[in-house]
Tab-separated table of C-alpha atoms in Angstrom:
chain	number	residue	atom	x	y	z
A	1	MET	CA	-140.237	-132.746	-24.850
A	2	LYS	CA	-138.285	-135.750	-23.621
A	3	LYS	CA	-139.186	-137.773	-20.552
A	4	GLY	CA	-136.979	-137.284	-17.532
A	5	PHE	CA	-136.866	-133.512	-17.832
A	6	SER	CA	-138.078	-131.278	-15.028
A	7	ILE	CA	-138.428	-127.555	-14.456
A	8	PRO	CA	-136.619	-126.329	-11.306
A	9	TYR	CA	-138.345	-123.784	-9.098
A	10	SER	CA	-137.730	-121.817	-5.925
A	11	VAL	CA	-140.093	-120.358	-3.308
A	12	HIS	CA	-140.097	-116.631	-2.481
A	13	PRO	CA	-141.969	-114.374	-0.042
A	14	THR	CA	-144.373	-112.068	-1.873
A	15	PRO	CA	-143.487	-108.372	-1.414
A	16	LYS	CA	-146.054	-106.425	0.625
A	17	PRO	CA	-146.350	-102.724	-0.265
A	18	THR	CA	-147.625	-101.812	3.191
A	19	GLY	CA	-145.369	-104.192	5.096
A	20	GLU	CA	-148.389	-105.450	7.041
A	21	GLY	CA	-150.422	-108.620	7.094
A	22	GLU	CA	-149.543	-112.311	6.857
A	23	THR	CA	-146.567	-113.236	4.679
A	24	THR	CA	-147.521	-115.098	1.509
A	25	TYR	CA	-145.302	-116.981	-0.922
A	26	HIS	CA	-144.997	-117.596	-4.652
A	27	VAL	CA	-142.837	-119.733	-6.963
A	28	ARG	CA	-140.360	-118.782	-9.683
A	29	VAL	CA	-138.447	-120.791	-12.237
A	30	LYS	CA	-134.835	-121.452	-11.227
A	31	GLN	CA	-133.037	-121.598	-14.567
A	32	ARG	CA	-130.274	-124.172	-14.968
A	33	GLY	CA	-128.529	-121.864	-17.405
A	34	VAL	CA	-129.022	-120.525	-20.922
A	35	VAL	CA	-128.582	-122.505	-24.144
A	36	HIS	CA	-126.770	-120.272	-26.619
A	37	THR	CA	-126.667	-120.605	-30.403
A	38	LYS	CA	-123.494	-122.697	-30.393
A	39	GLU	CA	-124.957	-125.290	-28.020
A	40	LEU	CA	-128.287	-125.296	-29.848
A	41	ARG	CA	-126.523	-125.844	-33.194
A	42	TYR	CA	-124.571	-128.783	-31.760
A	43	HIS	CA	-127.671	-130.320	-30.153
A	44	ILE	CA	-129.736	-130.075	-33.362
A	45	ASP	CA	-126.866	-131.518	-35.415
A	46	ALA	CA	-126.590	-134.480	-33.022
A	47	HIS	CA	-130.309	-135.248	-32.817
A	48	THR	CA	-131.757	-134.326	-36.221
A	49	MET	CA	-130.890	-134.344	-39.932
A	50	VAL	CA	-130.353	-130.562	-39.914
A	51	LYS	CA	-126.686	-129.782	-40.476
A	52	PRO	CA	-124.887	-126.748	-38.956
A	53	GLY	CA	-124.654	-124.938	-42.289
A	54	VAL	CA	-128.396	-125.195	-42.851
A	55	PHE	CA	-129.073	-124.194	-39.253
A	56	ASP	CA	-126.906	-121.063	-39.596
A	57	LEU	CA	-128.557	-120.100	-42.894
A	58	VAL	CA	-132.067	-120.458	-41.490
A	59	MET	CA	-131.253	-118.602	-38.253
A	60	ASN	CA	-129.524	-115.711	-40.011
A	61	THR	CA	-132.317	-115.383	-42.560
A	62	LEU	CA	-134.999	-115.547	-39.859
A	63	PHE	CA	-133.199	-112.940	-37.754
A	64	ASP	CA	-132.911	-110.519	-40.674
A	65	GLU	CA	-136.505	-111.052	-41.774
A	66	ILE	CA	-138.015	-110.580	-38.320
A	67	ALA	CA	-135.959	-107.428	-37.765
A	68	GLU	CA	-136.965	-105.974	-41.142
A	69	GLN	CA	-140.681	-106.584	-40.557
A	70	LEU	CA	-140.553	-105.095	-37.060
A	71	LEU	CA	-138.668	-102.057	-38.388
A	72	ASP	CA	-141.463	-101.654	-40.922
A	73	GLY	CA	-144.007	-101.378	-38.100
A	74	LYS	CA	-145.407	-104.890	-38.416
A	75	GLY	CA	-145.789	-107.727	-35.956
A	76	VAL	CA	-144.339	-111.125	-36.872
A	77	HIS	CA	-146.345	-114.241	-36.080
A	78	ILE	CA	-144.695	-117.655	-36.456
A	79	ASP	CA	-147.287	-120.412	-36.336
A	80	GLY	CA	-146.949	-122.565	-33.257
A	81	LEU	CA	-144.221	-120.375	-31.774
A	82	GLY	CA	-145.733	-116.959	-31.136
A	83	LEU	CA	-145.962	-113.275	-31.959
A	84	PHE	CA	-143.086	-110.769	-31.981
A	85	SER	CA	-143.868	-107.055	-31.742
A	86	VAL	CA	-142.099	-103.784	-30.981
A	87	GLN	CA	-142.534	-102.039	-27.631
A	88	LEU	CA	-142.178	-98.279	-27.775
A	89	GLY	CA	-141.017	-95.850	-25.120
A	90	THR	CA	-139.571	-92.363	-24.908
A	91	VAL	CA	-135.938	-91.285	-24.977
A	92	LYS	CA	-134.149	-90.898	-21.659
A	93	GLN	CA	-132.450	-87.709	-20.480
A	94	GLN	CA	-129.109	-87.590	-18.672
A	95	ASP	CA	-128.707	-85.334	-15.653
A	96	LYS	CA	-125.552	-83.592	-14.467
A	97	ASP	CA	-124.562	-86.636	-12.403
A	98	GLY	CA	-124.664	-88.907	-15.425
A	99	HIS	CA	-127.918	-90.630	-14.434
A	100	TRP	CA	-130.589	-91.321	-17.036
A	101	HIS	CA	-134.258	-90.486	-16.364
A	102	THR	CA	-137.569	-90.738	-18.192
A	103	LYS	CA	-138.955	-87.340	-19.139
A	104	THR	CA	-142.481	-86.368	-18.044
A	105	TYR	CA	-144.860	-85.138	-20.748
A	106	THR	CA	-147.847	-82.948	-19.886
A	107	SER	CA	-149.253	-82.514	-23.398
A	108	PRO	CA	-149.756	-84.909	-26.370
A	109	SER	CA	-148.103	-82.347	-28.654
A	110	GLN	CA	-144.814	-82.827	-26.775
A	111	LEU	CA	-144.579	-86.449	-27.894
A	112	THR	CA	-143.078	-85.875	-31.311
A	113	ALA	CA	-141.217	-88.529	-33.310
A	114	ARG	CA	-137.935	-87.236	-31.859
A	115	GLU	CA	-139.079	-88.264	-28.378
A	116	VAL	CA	-139.974	-91.850	-29.327
A	117	CYS	CA	-137.628	-94.847	-29.200
A	118	VAL	CA	-137.813	-98.632	-29.299
A	119	ASP	CA	-137.910	-99.793	-25.681
A	120	GLY	CA	-137.927	-103.527	-26.291
A	121	ILE	CA	-139.238	-106.483	-28.267
A	122	ASN	CA	-142.314	-108.296	-26.973
A	123	PHE	CA	-142.946	-112.010	-27.466
A	124	VAL	CA	-146.284	-113.734	-26.812
A	125	PRO	CA	-146.194	-117.549	-27.178
A	126	ASP	CA	-148.823	-119.313	-29.271
A	127	LYS	CA	-151.390	-121.626	-27.715
A	128	GLN	CA	-149.671	-124.572	-29.409
A	129	MET	CA	-146.439	-123.757	-27.603
A	130	MET	CA	-148.152	-123.466	-24.229
A	131	MET	CA	-150.057	-126.715	-24.807
A	132	ARG	CA	-146.749	-128.591	-25.046
A	133	PHE	CA	-146.304	-128.019	-21.328
A	134	VAL	CA	-149.805	-129.337	-20.647
A	135	ARG	CA	-149.656	-132.438	-22.856
A	136	GLU	CA	-146.221	-133.460	-21.578
A	137	ARG	CA	-147.379	-133.231	-17.949
A	138	CYS	CA	-144.428	-131.192	-16.709
A	139	SER	CA	-142.598	-132.326	-13.620
A	140	PHE	CA	-141.175	-129.767	-11.229
A	141	GLU	CA	-138.224	-129.917	-8.863
A	142	ARG	CA	-137.808	-127.560	-5.939
A	143	ASP	CA	-134.375	-125.970	-5.707
A	144	LYS	CA	-132.724	-126.840	-2.397
A	145	TYR	CA	-130.864	-123.523	-2.253
A	146	GLU	CA	-133.395	-120.867	-1.361
A	147	PRO	CA	-132.476	-117.201	-1.950
A	148	ALA	CA	-130.944	-115.275	0.928
A	149	SER	CA	-133.117	-112.735	2.729
A	150	ASP	CA	-130.374	-110.115	3.020
A	151	VAL	CA	-126.749	-109.322	2.232
A	152	PRO	CA	-124.213	-108.202	4.904
A	153	ARG	CA	-122.786	-104.747	4.154
A	154	GLY	CA	-119.172	-105.900	4.262
A	155	GLU	CA	-119.782	-108.782	1.868
A	156	LEU	CA	-121.772	-106.488	-0.425
A	157	ILE	CA	-119.031	-103.859	-0.799
A	158	LYS	CA	-116.193	-106.385	-1.124
A	159	THR	CA	-117.916	-108.586	-3.717
A	160	LEU	CA	-119.104	-105.677	-5.866
A	161	ALA	CA	-115.684	-104.008	-5.797
A	162	GLU	CA	-113.988	-107.221	-6.931
A	163	HIS	CA	-116.585	-107.760	-9.659
A	164	CYS	CA	-116.276	-104.208	-10.996
A	165	ALA	CA	-112.478	-104.372	-10.928
A	166	GLU	CA	-112.686	-107.392	-13.252
A	167	HIS	CA	-115.763	-106.625	-15.363
A	168	GLY	CA	-116.271	-102.861	-15.027
A	169	SER	CA	-120.014	-103.010	-14.287
A	170	PHE	CA	-122.910	-105.272	-13.297
A	171	THR	CA	-126.646	-105.582	-13.841
A	172	ARG	CA	-129.475	-106.400	-11.460
A	173	ARG	CA	-129.556	-110.002	-12.717
A	174	GLU	CA	-125.821	-110.366	-12.122
A	175	PHE	CA	-126.333	-108.922	-8.624
A	176	GLN	CA	-129.013	-111.561	-7.974
A	177	ARG	CA	-126.654	-114.342	-9.052
A	178	MET	CA	-123.831	-112.978	-6.896
A	179	PHE	CA	-125.883	-112.770	-3.698
A	180	GLY	CA	-128.780	-115.194	-4.239
A	181	VAL	CA	-131.531	-112.652	-3.550
A	182	THR	CA	-134.909	-112.122	-5.186
A	183	ARG	CA	-135.460	-109.490	-7.860
A	184	TYR	CA	-137.533	-107.424	-5.432
A	185	ARG	CA	-134.817	-107.513	-2.765
A	186	ALA	CA	-132.074	-106.792	-5.317
A	187	ASP	CA	-133.964	-103.702	-6.510
A	188	GLN	CA	-134.297	-102.529	-2.893
A	189	ILE	CA	-130.598	-102.962	-2.124
A	190	LEU	CA	-129.410	-101.399	-5.383
A	191	THR	CA	-131.724	-98.401	-5.080
A	192	ALA	CA	-130.444	-97.778	-1.557
A	193	LEU	CA	-126.850	-98.244	-2.731
A	194	VAL	CA	-127.023	-95.510	-5.376
A	195	SER	CA	-129.095	-93.175	-3.172
A	196	GLU	CA	-126.654	-92.889	-0.275
A	197	GLU	CA	-125.296	-89.472	0.683
A	198	TYR	CA	-121.906	-90.411	-0.787
A	199	PRO	CA	-122.764	-93.319	-3.083
A	200	LYS	CA	-120.022	-95.746	-4.042
A	201	TYR	CA	-122.008	-96.764	-7.133
A	202	TYR	CA	-124.137	-95.091	-9.777
A	203	ARG	CA	-126.416	-96.495	-12.459
A	204	THR	CA	-127.165	-95.714	-16.085
A	205	LYS	CA	-130.230	-96.930	-17.977
A	206	TYR	CA	-130.008	-98.390	-21.463
A	207	GLY	CA	-133.532	-99.137	-22.713
A	208	ASN	CA	-135.058	-101.323	-19.973
A	209	LEU	CA	-131.674	-102.266	-18.488
A	210	TRP	CA	-129.959	-100.558	-15.543
A	211	VAL	CA	-126.152	-100.891	-15.577
A	212	TYR	CA	-124.295	-100.246	-12.312
A	213	ARG	CA	-120.724	-98.920	-12.094
A	214	LYS	CA	-118.369	-97.961	-9.285
A	215	THR	CA	-118.047	-94.222	-8.738
A	216	GLY	CA	-114.739	-92.897	-10.006
A	217	MET	CA	-114.063	-95.793	-12.390
């Protein structure tokens, strides 16, 4: 880790299930963006002896190998990096309105192989990886733009309509970026949006991801 780097963070009120008591706060990382493969390839080429062709070969081989081992029911541990493993869930059912729901099982015998699906990939970092952030004595920088506490109805409808007209759909993370709200508040607003008597939007679940679309599109 190079000197001069810092991890940005923002401060958020902690949700209270009962809505009572003194408000408390917590911090979250405020990502400056995501480094994709193309940028990572360029950065490694510029700062190391590893050329793009070698980088691509290693990445493609590693991707295939990790996927094959996970598909074979094994975990994959890369020394110093961490452990990859499969997270299982059950298949979702679609109702008459096109919404996807998790089925309830009342007996172990109901959970046959046909009901099981891969719900995600877990990653647990190694101690060596976590120690990098201790040894380097991380610096932190508070983001000056704190998330908004609420979104006006007019702005909400207008912005979402324009976004869906261009992109067709949006996710909860995209909603957070559009309106600068916390994950908890975004979930509240989106749940209310699709639960209205005549909802303008509906959502469909793909694995762990909810995708929101405008009704009638």
